[in-house]
Amino acid sequence: MQSFCVVQHTYSEFLGLIEKQLERRDIGFSYFRPFLERALPGAALQYDALFLLGGAWPITDREHCPWVDEERELMRSFQEARRPVVGIGFGALLVAALAGAAVSDEPAQRAYWTTARATEAGRGDPLAQAVDGRRVLVMCNGSARLPHGLPPLVVDEAGDWIAVRPDPLTYGIVFRPEVNPGMLEDILMEANRPSPDNLGELIATAREEWVETQRTTDQVIVALVTALSLMQERHKPPVFVLKVES
């Protein structure tokens, strides 16, 4: 059975709609929560893929996100072990930074609905084709300027990147296929976290877009499964139990 490592950065932001999709495919997942001072895995080999979720702060904010360097090392270990990595929101900026992007803490709150557009680089990419022309919610804090030689797969209506694939087994997506209206409401209620000024409007639109959002998420998961071979179980080292005899 496949087992995914999932790094959660806030109470409110979890796999959401993606959970059901993974469960339907009999894929298990374990959450790791560094924001609660819980340790991240030391290696990748016990897992088949890594998901890095959204967050409340820019990745440059080391006061609120002191674990970022450790998380980058975890990403490297998955990439070196040839395991898929999917970064969403906060996680997407980590993916971009590891690929050489210049990151910034501005804009502090980036949250809006947009129509996704596949680029020339995304012409043959399953994820880019899955969301091309569909409405998606972009939500992250801070930004990343992609390095030369790393073209975006998907851009928003203003031409800003919202999906990138730095290597065949790694995606960074700043649109949010996992988010449902309830999650946005939880973000609004979460104590001591900044939230977008237009969050009320985002929630209203999320309710209006709910049926199509579920279809988009379905298509995104199918695309990720296809592009990253997520149904393929990776080799894992055996776990030995030592039996002590007197």
PDB file of N, CA and C in Angstrom, residues 14 17 21 53 65 77 94 104 141 159 164 166 197 203 215 233 237 241:
ATOM      1  N   PHE A  14      -5.197  21.536   5.387  1.00  0.00           N
ATOM      2  CA  PHE A  14      -4.837  20.131   5.300  1.00  0.00           C
ATOM      3  C   PHE A  14      -5.141  19.646   3.884  1.00  0.00           C
ATOM      4  N   LEU A  17     -10.020  18.363   0.021  1.00  0.00           N
ATOM      5  CA  LEU A  17     -10.638  17.589  -1.055  1.00  0.00           C
ATOM      6  C   LEU A  17      -9.734  16.483  -1.575  1.00  0.00           C
ATOM      7  N   GLN A  21      -9.847  11.805  -2.538  1.00  0.00           N
ATOM      8  CA  GLN A  21      -9.302  11.250  -3.777  1.00  0.00           C
ATOM      9  C   GLN A  21      -8.234  10.199  -3.477  1.00  0.00           C
ATOM     10  N   LEU A  53       1.954  21.440   2.126  1.00  0.00           N
ATOM     11  CA  LEU A  53       0.688  22.161   2.055  1.00  0.00           C
ATOM     12  C   LEU A  53       0.852  23.671   2.239  1.00  0.00           C
ATOM     13  N   CYS A  65       8.259  30.543  10.798  1.00  0.00           N
ATOM     14  CA  CYS A  65       8.524  29.287  10.074  1.00  0.00           C
ATOM     15  C   CYS A  65       9.984  28.891  10.252  1.00  0.00           C
ATOM     16  N   SER A  77      15.745  15.145   0.022  1.00  0.00           N
ATOM     17  CA  SER A  77      15.860  13.701   0.235  1.00  0.00           C
ATOM     18  C   SER A  77      14.849  12.940  -0.615  1.00  0.00           C
ATOM     19  N   LEU A  94       8.229  26.855  -1.689  1.00  0.00           N
ATOM     20  CA  LEU A  94       9.398  26.079  -1.281  1.00  0.00           C
ATOM     21  C   LEU A  94       9.979  25.312  -2.466  1.00  0.00           C
ATOM     22  N   SER A 104      10.326  36.307  -2.154  1.00  0.00           N
ATOM     23  CA  SER A 104      10.067  37.583  -1.486  1.00  0.00           C
ATOM     24  C   SER A 104       8.896  37.413  -0.538  1.00  0.00           C
ATOM     25  N   ASN A 141       1.268  33.285   0.466  1.00  0.00           N
ATOM     26  CA  ASN A 141       1.821  34.498   1.065  1.00  0.00           C
ATOM     27  C   ASN A 141       3.245  34.670   0.566  1.00  0.00           C
ATOM     28  N   GLY A 159      -0.815  36.657 -16.242  1.00  0.00           N
ATOM     29  CA  GLY A 159       0.437  36.109 -16.750  1.00  0.00           C
ATOM     30  C   GLY A 159       1.418  35.667 -15.690  1.00  0.00           C
ATOM     31  N   VAL A 164       4.417  25.083 -11.750  1.00  0.00           N
ATOM     32  CA  VAL A 164       5.754  24.895 -12.291  1.00  0.00           C
ATOM     33  C   VAL A 164       6.169  23.445 -12.036  1.00  0.00           C
ATOM     34  N   PRO A 166       9.819  21.749 -11.861  1.00  0.00           N
ATOM     35  CA  PRO A 166      11.271  21.859 -12.015  1.00  0.00           C
ATOM     36  C   PRO A 166      11.959  20.571 -12.429  1.00  0.00           C
ATOM     37  N   ASP A 197      -7.721  40.265   3.246  1.00  0.00           N
ATOM     38  CA  ASP A 197      -8.813  41.196   3.504  1.00  0.00           C
ATOM     39  C   ASP A 197     -10.080  40.806   2.737  1.00  0.00           C
ATOM     40  N   ILE A 203     -14.763  33.255   0.095  1.00  0.00           N
ATOM     41  CA  ILE A 203     -15.669  32.212   0.596  1.00  0.00           C
ATOM     42  C   ILE A 203     -16.954  32.199  -0.217  1.00  0.00           C
ATOM     43  N   ARG A 215     -14.953  19.193  -9.583  1.00  0.00           N
ATOM     44  CA  ARG A 215     -14.550  18.610 -10.865  1.00  0.00           C
ATOM     45  C   ARG A 215     -13.097  18.943 -11.184  1.00  0.00           C
ATOM     46  N   GLU A 233       3.900   1.934  -6.288  1.00  0.00           N
ATOM     47  CA  GLU A 233       4.506   1.858  -4.962  1.00  0.00           C
ATOM     48  C   GLU A 233       6.020   1.817  -5.103  1.00  0.00           C
ATOM     49  N   PRO A 237      12.732   0.115   2.279  1.00  0.00           N
ATOM     50  CA  PRO A 237      13.581  -0.831   3.000  1.00  0.00           C
ATOM     51  C   PRO A 237      12.757  -1.590   4.027  1.00  0.00           C
ATOM     52  N   VAL A 241      12.526  -6.144  13.203  1.00  0.00           N
ATOM     53  CA  VAL A 241      12.195  -6.170  14.619  1.00  0.00           C
ATOM     54  C   VAL A 241      13.206  -7.055  15.303  1.00  0.00           C
TER      55      VAL A 241
END
